[in-house]
Coordinates of C-alpha atoms and ligand atoms in Angstrom, one line a residue:
M1 CA 89.0 83.1 113.9
S2 CA 89.4 82.5 110.0
S3 CA 89.3 85.8 108.6
T4 CA 91.5 86.9 105.8
T5 CA 93.3 90.4 105.4
Y6 CA 95.5 91.3 102.5
G7 CA 94.8 87.7 101.2
V8 CA 96.5 86.4 104.4
Q9 CA 94.7 83.7 106.4
T10 CA 94.6 84.0 110.1
P11 CA 96.1 81.0 111.8
A12 CA 93.8 78.7 113.6
F13 CA 95.8 79.1 116.7
V14 CA 95.0 83.0 116.9
G15 CA 91.8 83.3 118.8
G16 CA 89.9 81.9 122.0
T17 CA 91.3 81.8 125.4
K18 CA 94.6 80.5 125.6
R19 CA 95.8 78.4 128.5
L20 CA 99.2 77.9 130.6
F21 CA 101.6 75.2 129.5
I22 CA 102.7 73.6 132.7
G23 CA 104.2 70.0 133.0
G24 CA 103.3 69.3 129.5
A25 CA 99.6 69.9 130.0
W26 CA 97.4 73.0 128.9
V27 CA 95.8 74.3 132.1
P28 CA 93.7 77.4 132.8
A29 CA 94.9 79.9 135.3
A30 CA 94.2 78.6 138.9
S31 CA 92.1 81.9 139.3
G32 CA 90.4 81.2 136.3
K33 CA 91.1 84.9 135.3
A34 CA 92.1 85.9 131.6
F35 CA 93.1 89.1 129.8
D36 CA 92.9 90.4 126.2
T37 CA 95.6 90.6 123.9
V38 CA 95.5 93.1 121.1
N39 CA 96.5 93.3 117.3
P40 CA 98.3 96.8 117.4
A41 CA 97.7 97.3 113.8
T42 CA 94.0 97.2 114.4
G43 CA 93.3 97.4 117.9
E44 CA 91.1 94.1 117.9
V45 CA 91.2 91.9 120.6
I46 CA 92.7 88.5 118.7
A47 CA 92.9 86.2 121.9
R48 CA 92.8 86.0 125.6
L49 CA 95.5 85.0 127.8
A50 CA 95.3 83.1 130.9
Q51 CA 96.4 85.4 134.0
A52 CA 98.9 83.4 136.2
D53 CA 99.6 84.3 139.6
Q54 CA 101.7 83.1 142.5
T55 CA 99.8 79.6 142.5
D56 CA 100.3 79.0 138.9
I57 CA 104.1 80.0 139.3
D58 CA 104.4 77.5 142.0
R59 CA 102.8 74.8 139.9
A60 CA 105.1 75.6 136.8
V61 CA 108.3 75.9 139.0
T62 CA 107.5 72.6 140.7
A63 CA 106.8 71.0 137.2
A64 CA 110.2 72.2 136.0
R65 CA 112.0 71.2 139.1
Q66 CA 110.4 67.7 138.9
A67 CA 111.5 67.3 135.1
F68 CA 115.0 68.5 136.0
E69 CA 115.2 65.7 138.7
G70 CA 113.4 63.3 136.2
P71 CA 114.7 61.2 133.4
W72 CA 115.7 64.3 131.5
N73 CA 118.7 64.6 134.0
Q74 CA 120.0 61.1 132.1
W75 CA 119.6 62.4 128.6
T76 CA 123.2 62.4 127.0
H77 CA 124.2 65.5 125.1
S78 CA 123.8 63.6 121.8
D79 CA 120.2 63.0 122.9
R80 CA 119.7 66.8 123.6
Q81 CA 121.5 67.6 120.4
R82 CA 119.2 65.4 118.2
L83 CA 116.2 66.9 120.0
L84 CA 117.3 70.3 119.1
I85 CA 117.8 69.2 115.4
R86 CA 114.2 67.8 115.5
I87 CA 113.0 71.2 117.0
H88 CA 114.9 73.1 114.1
D89 CA 112.9 70.9 111.7
V90 CA 109.5 71.6 113.3
V91 CA 110.1 75.0 113.8
E92 CA 111.1 75.4 110.0
K93 CA 108.1 73.5 108.8
H94 CA 105.8 75.8 110.8
F95 CA 107.8 79.0 110.4
D96 CA 105.4 81.0 108.3
E97 CA 102.7 80.4 110.7
L98 CA 105.0 81.6 113.7
A99 CA 106.0 84.7 111.6
L100 CA 102.2 85.5 111.1
I101 CA 101.4 84.9 114.7
E102 CA 104.1 87.5 115.5
T103 CA 103.0 89.9 113.1
L104 CA 99.4 89.8 114.4
D105 CA 100.3 89.9 118.0
M106 CA 103.1 92.5 118.1
G107 CA 102.7 94.4 114.8
A108 CA 106.1 93.8 113.1
P109 CA 105.5 93.6 109.3
L110 CA 105.6 90.3 107.6
V111 CA 108.6 91.4 105.7
R112 CA 110.5 91.4 109.1
T113 CA 109.0 88.5 110.7
R114 CA 109.5 86.1 107.9
G115 CA 112.8 87.7 107.3
L116 CA 114.0 86.3 110.8
K117 CA 113.7 82.6 109.6
S118 CA 117.2 82.0 108.6
F119 CA 118.6 83.6 112.0
L120 CA 116.1 81.7 114.2
L121 CA 116.9 78.4 112.6
Q122 CA 120.6 79.4 112.7
L123 CA 120.1 80.0 116.3
I124 CA 118.7 76.7 117.2
L125 CA 121.4 75.1 115.3
F126 CA 123.9 76.9 117.2
Y127 CA 122.5 75.7 120.4
A128 CA 122.4 72.2 119.0
S129 CA 126.2 72.6 118.6
Q130 CA 126.6 73.5 122.3
T131 CA 125.1 70.4 124.0
A132 CA 128.6 69.1 124.9
A133 CA 129.5 72.2 127.1
G134 CA 128.6 70.4 130.3
G135 CA 129.6 67.3 131.7
V136 CA 133.2 66.1 132.7
Q137 CA 135.4 68.8 131.3
T138 CA 139.0 68.3 132.2
P139 CA 140.1 65.0 133.7
L140 CA 143.2 66.0 135.5
N141 CA 145.8 64.1 137.3
A142 CA 147.9 66.6 139.2
L143 CA 149.3 64.3 141.8
P144 CA 149.9 61.2 139.9
G145 CA 149.1 58.1 141.9
K146 CA 147.4 59.9 144.8
F147 CA 144.6 61.8 143.5
A148 CA 142.4 61.9 140.4
T149 CA 140.8 65.2 139.8
L150 CA 137.9 65.9 137.7
K151 CA 136.2 69.3 136.7
I152 CA 132.6 68.9 136.1
K153 CA 130.0 71.3 134.6
A154 CA 126.4 70.7 135.5
P155 CA 123.0 72.4 134.4
V156 CA 122.4 75.0 136.9
G157 CA 118.9 73.9 137.5
V158 CA 115.4 75.7 136.8
V159 CA 115.7 78.7 134.6
A160 CA 113.1 81.7 134.9
G161 CA 112.9 83.3 131.4
I162 CA 111.2 86.8 131.2
I163 CA 111.1 88.4 128.1
P164 CA 109.7 91.6 126.6
W165 CA 107.2 92.0 123.6
N166 CA 109.4 93.7 120.7
G167 CA 110.6 90.2 119.2
P168 CA 109.5 87.5 121.3
L169 CA 110.3 84.7 118.6
L170 CA 113.9 85.4 118.8
S171 CA 113.9 86.5 122.8
Q172 CA 112.4 83.2 123.9
W173 CA 114.8 81.2 121.7
W174 CA 118.1 82.8 123.3
I175 CA 116.6 81.2 126.5
L176 CA 115.1 78.0 125.5
G177 CA 118.1 77.2 123.3
A178 CA 120.5 77.7 126.2
T179 CA 118.0 75.5 128.5
L180 CA 117.7 72.8 126.3
A181 CA 121.5 72.5 125.2
T182 CA 122.5 72.4 129.0
G183 CA 119.9 70.1 130.4
C184 CA 118.3 72.8 132.5
T185 CA 114.6 73.3 132.7
A186 CA 112.5 76.5 132.3
V187 CA 109.6 78.6 133.1
L188 CA 109.1 81.3 130.3
K189 CA 106.9 84.3 130.9
P190 CA 106.6 86.1 127.7
A191 CA 105.4 89.9 128.0
E192 CA 101.5 90.6 128.4
D193 CA 101.5 92.4 125.0
A194 CA 103.0 89.5 122.9
S195 CA 102.7 86.1 124.3
L196 CA 101.2 84.0 121.2
S197 CA 104.4 83.2 119.5
A198 CA 105.6 81.6 122.9
L199 CA 102.4 79.7 123.5
R200 CA 102.6 78.3 119.8
M201 CA 106.3 77.3 120.2
A202 CA 105.3 75.3 123.3
E203 CA 103.1 73.4 121.2
L204 CA 105.9 72.7 118.7
L205 CA 108.3 71.7 121.3
Q206 CA 105.9 69.2 122.5
E207 CA 105.4 67.8 119.0
A208 CA 109.4 67.6 118.6
G209 CA 109.5 65.6 121.7
V210 CA 110.6 67.9 124.7
P211 CA 109.6 66.0 127.6
A212 CA 106.9 67.3 130.0
G213 CA 107.9 69.9 132.4
V214 CA 111.2 70.7 130.6
I215 CA 109.8 73.9 129.2
N216 CA 106.7 75.6 130.8
V217 CA 105.2 78.7 129.3
V218 CA 103.0 81.0 131.8
T219 CA 101.3 84.2 130.6
G220 CA 100.4 87.1 132.8
Y221 CA 101.3 90.5 134.1
G222 CA 104.8 91.3 135.1
G223 CA 104.1 92.7 138.5
E224 CA 102.0 89.4 139.3
A225 CA 103.4 86.5 137.4
G226 CA 106.8 88.0 136.8
S227 CA 107.7 89.0 140.0
A228 CA 106.5 85.9 141.6
L229 CA 108.7 83.8 139.2
A230 CA 111.6 86.2 139.8
E231 CA 111.2 85.7 143.7
H232 CA 110.7 82.1 143.5
P233 CA 112.8 80.2 145.7
G234 CA 112.7 77.1 143.4
V235 CA 114.3 79.0 140.5
D236 CA 118.1 78.8 140.2
R237 CA 118.7 81.3 137.2
I238 CA 116.9 84.4 135.8
A239 CA 117.3 85.4 132.2
F240 CA 115.7 88.5 132.1
T241 CA 115.3 90.8 129.1
G242 CA 113.4 94.2 129.2
S243 CA 113.9 97.6 130.7
P244 CA 116.3 98.8 133.1
E245 CA 113.5 99.6 135.9
T246 CA 112.2 96.0 135.6
G247 CA 115.8 94.7 135.6
R248 CA 116.4 96.5 139.0
R249 CA 113.5 94.8 140.5
I250 CA 114.7 91.4 139.0
V251 CA 118.3 91.7 140.5
R252 CA 116.7 92.5 143.9
A253 CA 114.2 89.6 143.7
S254 CA 117.1 87.3 142.7
A255 CA 118.9 88.0 146.2
G256 CA 116.6 85.7 148.2
N257 CA 118.4 82.6 147.1
F258 CA 121.3 84.3 145.2
K259 CA 119.9 83.1 141.9
R260 CA 122.2 83.7 139.0
V261 CA 121.0 86.4 136.8
S262 CA 121.6 88.0 133.3
V263 CA 119.6 91.3 132.8
E264 CA 119.7 92.4 129.2
L265 CA 118.3 95.9 129.1
G266 CA 117.6 99.0 126.9
G267 CA 120.0 101.3 125.0
K268 CA 120.6 104.6 123.6
S269 CA 123.1 103.8 121.0
P270 CA 125.2 106.2 119.2
D271 CA 125.5 105.7 115.4
I272 CA 128.4 108.0 114.1
V273 CA 128.7 109.2 110.3
F274 CA 132.0 110.6 109.3
D275 CA 132.4 112.8 106.4
D276 CA 134.1 110.3 104.2
A277 CA 131.2 107.7 104.6
N278 CA 129.6 106.3 101.5
L279 CA 126.2 108.0 102.2
D280 CA 124.3 106.0 99.7
K281 CA 124.9 103.1 102.3
A282 CA 125.0 105.5 105.3
V283 CA 121.6 107.1 105.0
P284 CA 119.5 103.9 104.7
G285 CA 121.9 102.2 107.0
V286 CA 121.5 104.6 109.8
A287 CA 117.7 105.3 109.2
M288 CA 116.8 101.4 109.6
G289 CA 119.3 101.3 112.4
V290 CA 116.6 103.6 114.2
F291 CA 113.5 102.7 112.4
T292 CA 113.5 98.9 112.1
N293 CA 110.7 97.2 114.0
T294 CA 109.2 100.7 114.5
G295 CA 112.2 101.6 116.8
Q296 CA 111.4 98.9 119.1
I297 CA 114.7 97.4 119.1
C298 CA 117.1 97.8 122.2
A299 CA 120.1 98.2 120.1
A300 CA 118.6 101.0 117.9
G301 CA 121.0 103.6 116.9
T302 CA 118.9 106.6 118.1
R303 CA 121.6 109.1 118.8
V304 CA 122.8 110.1 115.2
L305 CA 126.0 111.9 115.3
V306 CA 126.8 113.4 111.9
Q307 CA 130.2 115.1 111.1
R308 CA 129.4 118.8 110.3
R309 CA 130.7 119.0 106.6
I310 CA 128.0 116.6 105.5
Y311 CA 125.4 117.4 108.3
D312 CA 122.9 119.4 106.0
E313 CA 123.3 116.9 103.1
F314 CA 122.8 114.0 105.4
I315 CA 119.7 115.4 107.0
E316 CA 118.0 116.0 103.7
R317 CA 118.8 112.6 102.5
L318 CA 117.7 111.1 105.9
K319 CA 114.4 113.0 105.7
A320 CA 113.8 111.8 102.2
F321 CA 114.4 108.3 103.0
S322 CA 112.3 108.4 106.3
T323 CA 109.4 109.9 104.6
S324 CA 109.4 107.3 101.9
L325 CA 108.9 104.6 104.2
K326 CA 105.7 102.7 103.9
I327 CA 103.9 102.3 107.3
G328 CA 100.7 100.1 107.8
N329 CA 99.4 96.9 108.7
G330 CA 102.3 94.5 108.6
L331 CA 100.2 91.8 106.8
D332 CA 100.5 94.1 103.8
P333 CA 103.5 92.8 101.9
Q334 CA 104.7 96.3 100.7
V335 CA 104.5 97.5 104.5
Q336 CA 108.1 98.3 106.0
L337 CA 107.1 99.6 109.2
G338 CA 104.2 98.2 111.4
P339 CA 102.4 100.0 114.5
I340 CA 103.8 100.5 118.0
V341 CA 103.1 97.4 120.2
S342 CA 100.4 99.2 122.4
Q343 CA 98.4 102.5 123.4
R344 CA 100.5 102.7 126.2
Q345 CA 103.7 102.5 124.3
L346 CA 102.3 104.9 121.8
D347 CA 101.5 107.4 124.5
R348 CA 105.2 107.1 125.7
V349 CA 106.4 107.8 122.1
M350 CA 104.3 110.7 121.6
H351 CA 105.2 112.1 124.9
Y352 CA 108.8 112.1 124.1
V353 CA 108.0 113.7 120.7
D354 CA 106.6 116.6 122.7
V355 CA 109.3 117.0 125.3
G356 CA 111.8 117.2 122.2
G357 CA 110.1 120.1 120.9
Q358 CA 109.8 121.7 124.4
E359 CA 113.5 121.3 125.0
G360 CA 114.5 123.0 121.7
A361 CA 115.0 120.3 119.1
E362 CA 113.9 120.9 115.7
L363 CA 111.4 118.4 114.3
A364 CA 112.8 117.7 110.7
C365 CA 110.0 115.2 109.8
G366 CA 107.4 112.8 111.3
G367 CA 106.2 113.2 114.8
R368 CA 102.5 112.3 114.2
R369 CA 100.2 109.7 114.8
L370 CA 98.7 108.4 111.8
G371 CA 95.1 108.6 111.4
G372 CA 92.6 107.7 108.6
E373 CA 92.3 103.9 107.9
L374 CA 95.2 103.5 110.3
A375 CA 93.3 105.4 113.0
A376 CA 92.3 102.2 114.9
G377 CA 95.9 101.1 115.3
Y378 CA 99.0 102.5 117.2
F379 CA 101.1 104.0 114.0
V380 CA 103.3 106.9 114.3
E381 CA 105.4 108.3 111.6
P382 CA 109.3 107.8 111.5
T383 CA 110.5 110.9 113.3
V384 CA 113.8 113.0 112.9
F385 CA 114.8 115.6 115.3
T386 CA 117.8 117.8 114.5
G387 CA 119.7 120.4 116.4
V388 CA 119.6 117.8 119.2
H389 CA 122.0 118.4 122.1
N390 CA 123.3 115.3 124.1
D391 CA 122.0 116.6 127.4
M392 CA 118.3 116.7 126.1
T393 CA 115.9 114.2 127.3
I394 CA 115.3 112.7 123.8
A395 CA 119.0 112.0 123.8
R396 CA 119.3 110.5 127.2
E397 CA 116.2 108.4 127.7
E398 CA 115.2 105.3 125.8
I399 CA 112.1 106.1 123.6
F400 CA 111.6 102.6 122.3
G401 CA 109.9 104.2 119.2
P402 CA 110.9 105.4 115.8
V403 CA 112.7 108.6 117.0
A404 CA 116.1 109.6 115.6
S405 CA 118.1 112.4 117.4
V406 CA 120.5 113.9 115.0
M407 CA 123.4 116.1 116.4
P408 CA 126.5 117.4 114.7
F409 CA 130.0 117.1 115.5
D410 CA 133.4 118.5 114.4
T411 CA 136.1 116.3 115.5
P412 CA 136.5 112.5 116.2
E413 CA 137.4 113.4 119.7
Q414 CA 134.2 115.3 120.2
A415 CA 132.2 112.4 118.5
L416 CA 133.7 109.8 121.0
R417 CA 133.0 112.0 124.0
I418 CA 129.2 112.5 123.0
A419 CA 128.9 108.7 122.1
N420 CA 130.1 107.8 125.5
D421 CA 128.3 110.4 127.4
T422 CA 125.3 108.0 128.2
S423 CA 124.1 105.8 131.0
F424 CA 123.7 103.0 128.4
G425 CA 126.3 100.7 126.9
L426 CA 124.4 98.3 124.4
A427 CA 125.7 99.1 120.9
G428 CA 127.1 101.7 118.6
G429 CA 127.9 102.2 114.8
V430 CA 130.4 103.9 112.7
W431 CA 130.1 104.9 109.2
T432 CA 133.6 105.8 107.8
Q433 CA 136.1 104.6 104.7
N434 CA 139.1 105.3 107.1
L435 CA 140.3 102.0 108.5
S436 CA 142.1 103.8 111.4
T437 CA 138.7 105.8 112.4
A438 CA 136.8 102.5 112.2
H439 CA 139.3 100.8 114.5
R440 CA 139.5 103.8 117.0
F441 CA 135.8 103.8 117.4
A442 CA 135.4 100.1 117.5
Q443 CA 137.8 100.3 120.6
G444 CA 136.8 103.6 122.0
I445 CA 132.8 103.3 122.1
Q446 CA 131.9 101.8 125.4
A447 CA 129.2 99.3 124.4
G448 CA 128.8 95.6 123.9
T449 CA 128.4 95.5 120.0
I450 CA 129.9 98.0 117.4
W451 CA 129.1 97.8 113.7
V452 CA 131.0 99.3 111.2
N453 CA 129.5 100.3 107.9
C454 CA 126.4 98.3 108.8
Y455 CA 124.0 98.2 111.7
G456 CA 122.1 95.4 113.5
V457 CA 123.9 92.2 112.3
L458 CA 124.0 89.6 114.7
D459 CA 125.9 86.1 114.7
P460 CA 124.7 83.5 117.4
Q461 CA 128.3 82.1 117.6
V462 CA 129.4 85.7 118.6
G463 CA 126.4 86.8 120.8
F464 CA 125.3 90.0 122.1
G465 CA 125.3 91.7 125.6
G466 CA 125.4 95.1 127.2
Y467 CA 127.4 97.2 129.5
K468 CA 126.6 99.9 131.9
L469 CA 122.8 100.6 132.4
S470 CA 122.2 98.1 129.2
G471 CA 122.8 95.3 131.9
Y472 CA 125.1 92.1 132.1
G473 CA 124.9 88.9 130.8
W474 CA 125.7 87.6 127.2
K475 CA 123.2 86.1 124.6
G476 CA 124.6 83.4 122.4
A477 CA 128.3 82.2 122.0
A478 CA 129.9 79.8 124.2
E479 CA 129.8 82.4 127.2
Q480 CA 126.1 82.1 127.5
V481 CA 125.8 78.3 127.5
D482 CA 128.3 78.3 130.2
S483 CA 126.1 80.8 132.4
Y484 CA 123.5 77.9 132.4
L485 CA 126.1 75.7 133.9
Y486 CA 127.6 75.7 137.4
Q487 CA 131.2 74.1 138.0
K488 CA 132.4 71.6 140.6
A489 CA 135.8 70.1 141.3
V490 CA 136.0 66.2 142.5
Y491 CA 139.2 65.2 143.9
M492 CA 139.5 61.3 144.5
N493 CA 141.8 59.8 146.9
L494 CA 143.5 56.8 145.1
D495 CA 145.2 55.5 148.2
Ligands
NAD1 P1 109.6 95.5 130.7 O1 110.7 95.6 131.6 O2 108.4 96.4 131.0 O3 109.0 94.0 130.7 C1 109.7 93.0 130.2 C2 109.3 91.6 130.8 O4 109.3 91.8 132.2 C3 107.8 91.3 130.7 O5 107.5 89.9 130.5 C4 107.0 91.9 131.7 O6 105.9 91.2 132.1 C5 108.0 91.4 133.0 N1 107.8 92.2 134.2 C6 107.5 93.4 134.4 N2 107.5 93.9 135.7 C7 108.1 92.8 136.2 C8 108.5 92.5 137.5 N3 108.2 93.4 138.6 N4 108.9 91.4 138.0 C9 109.1 90.5 136.9 N5 109.0 90.5 135.7 C10 108.3 91.8 135.4 O7 110.2 95.7 129.2 P2 109.2 95.8 127.9 O8 108.6 97.2 127.9 O9 108.3 94.8 127.6 O10 110.3 95.8 126.7 C11 111.2 97.0 126.4 C12 112.5 96.9 126.9 O11 113.2 95.8 126.7 C13 113.4 98.1 126.4 O12 113.9 98.8 127.5 C14 114.4 97.4 125.6 O13 115.5 98.0 125.5 C15 114.6 96.1 126.2 N6 115.1 95.1 125.4 C16 116.7 94.6 125.6 C17 117.1 93.7 124.9 C18 118.5 93.3 125.0 O14 119.1 92.2 124.6 N7 119.3 94.1 125.7 C19 116.2 93.1 123.7 C20 114.8 93.6 123.5 C21 114.3 94.4 124.5

């Protein structure tokens, strides 16, 4: 493919039928089957993906096992550090192409995908800084002269990485980074709706010198390739990011050989605006806390709690901001919000918009699918519901689209009660000038990340994780790296 849209040249990588990356080679699915992948901004098929099944998963896990037990095992931590730095340089060189592939594949605007560059590069460097996490940790000598004791941390083995479609460029790196830093190997299965950036990344990893079989990428459906991978007895650890429904299946599938598991799931995060907040910052901050990536973000602050004294003013300003956002094909440099990833996901979002109305919430703005020149894509307006009660479906279930549910509150106690009255615990936000309120809510909201007077900021050194239905496991920080290692104690008799 070589067409240009908005003056952007489609990368040569996009098009044709892609293969699986197993043991350092590009191979078709054993069954010969493939399926279409679509640009959600236009509805056009942009490539075909190999449809992996059990046979391919067996091959990929075997390749990962052989690599784990091969020369990779002898790489020192500085060898792996140098490798990650080389990867950093290759990814930096090809980043514009990766961002463009991601935009064509899952719809996020170029302003967003290009904007991820510094974070992604920081993330790779963070993992480069963690390569010494394994090895001999604490040479002890508890009983001098009788025993020498060592504590060793060793790579856990073959990792199954299963990721969603909403931001694969980053999602894959939380897994690739920890795998390469610790000396594990991995089989990565990207989501069926957005696999291209993971496939292109596999080429770049190879170019940077990742040995054959250390990272394998298999495309396919969740119920076929995903479940075969999650159940595979040759897998030692599963790093899953996705929905709670699939997360439950993953945990069950892990039980066969007691795989280590992290399940990073959805959210219904509260974003709380107090009447002393600086609304010039809070309004765009809250709005983009919901609408960034067209609402397809696990941590989206979709339950917006606003103190009653400023409620009307806040709604007016939120409506004005939301209706000013430019929606369209993400290749257009002016566009702020792209499409929903697929027809299926669009139907899901529109269903929740209907349910919101039926349950008595007021549609303050948005709520419609966009037609005209955008009719072929899966575009929906940024949507604000007001008069929402926390027991309504739109306040309880994750919509994963650009839908804000706004509700008033009177006292801080009431706000905290509503904030924590949810099955999820991924994130939360607080907008206030009052330091005590900020601290009370940072401690009081039951969630893995709290933002004060900001939303969505992430630091790889600090990491990110959930609580309750949002799952368990931590991405980033030393804790995550440690979860790719197992621990052993060695006692040596010196007599
Ligand atoms: P999903 O659970 O449908 O799919 C996620 C991945 O699992 C895909 O690769 C899919 O093919 C695979 N899969 C599906 N069924 C499977 C099975 N039976 N066995 C093994 N694998 C299977 O989720 P989605 O719709 O792709 O993504 C949206 C969800 O991801 C939302 O709930 C969102 O909140 C969540 N998410 C969470 C985080 C986080 O860090 N907590 C980050 C991004 C997205």
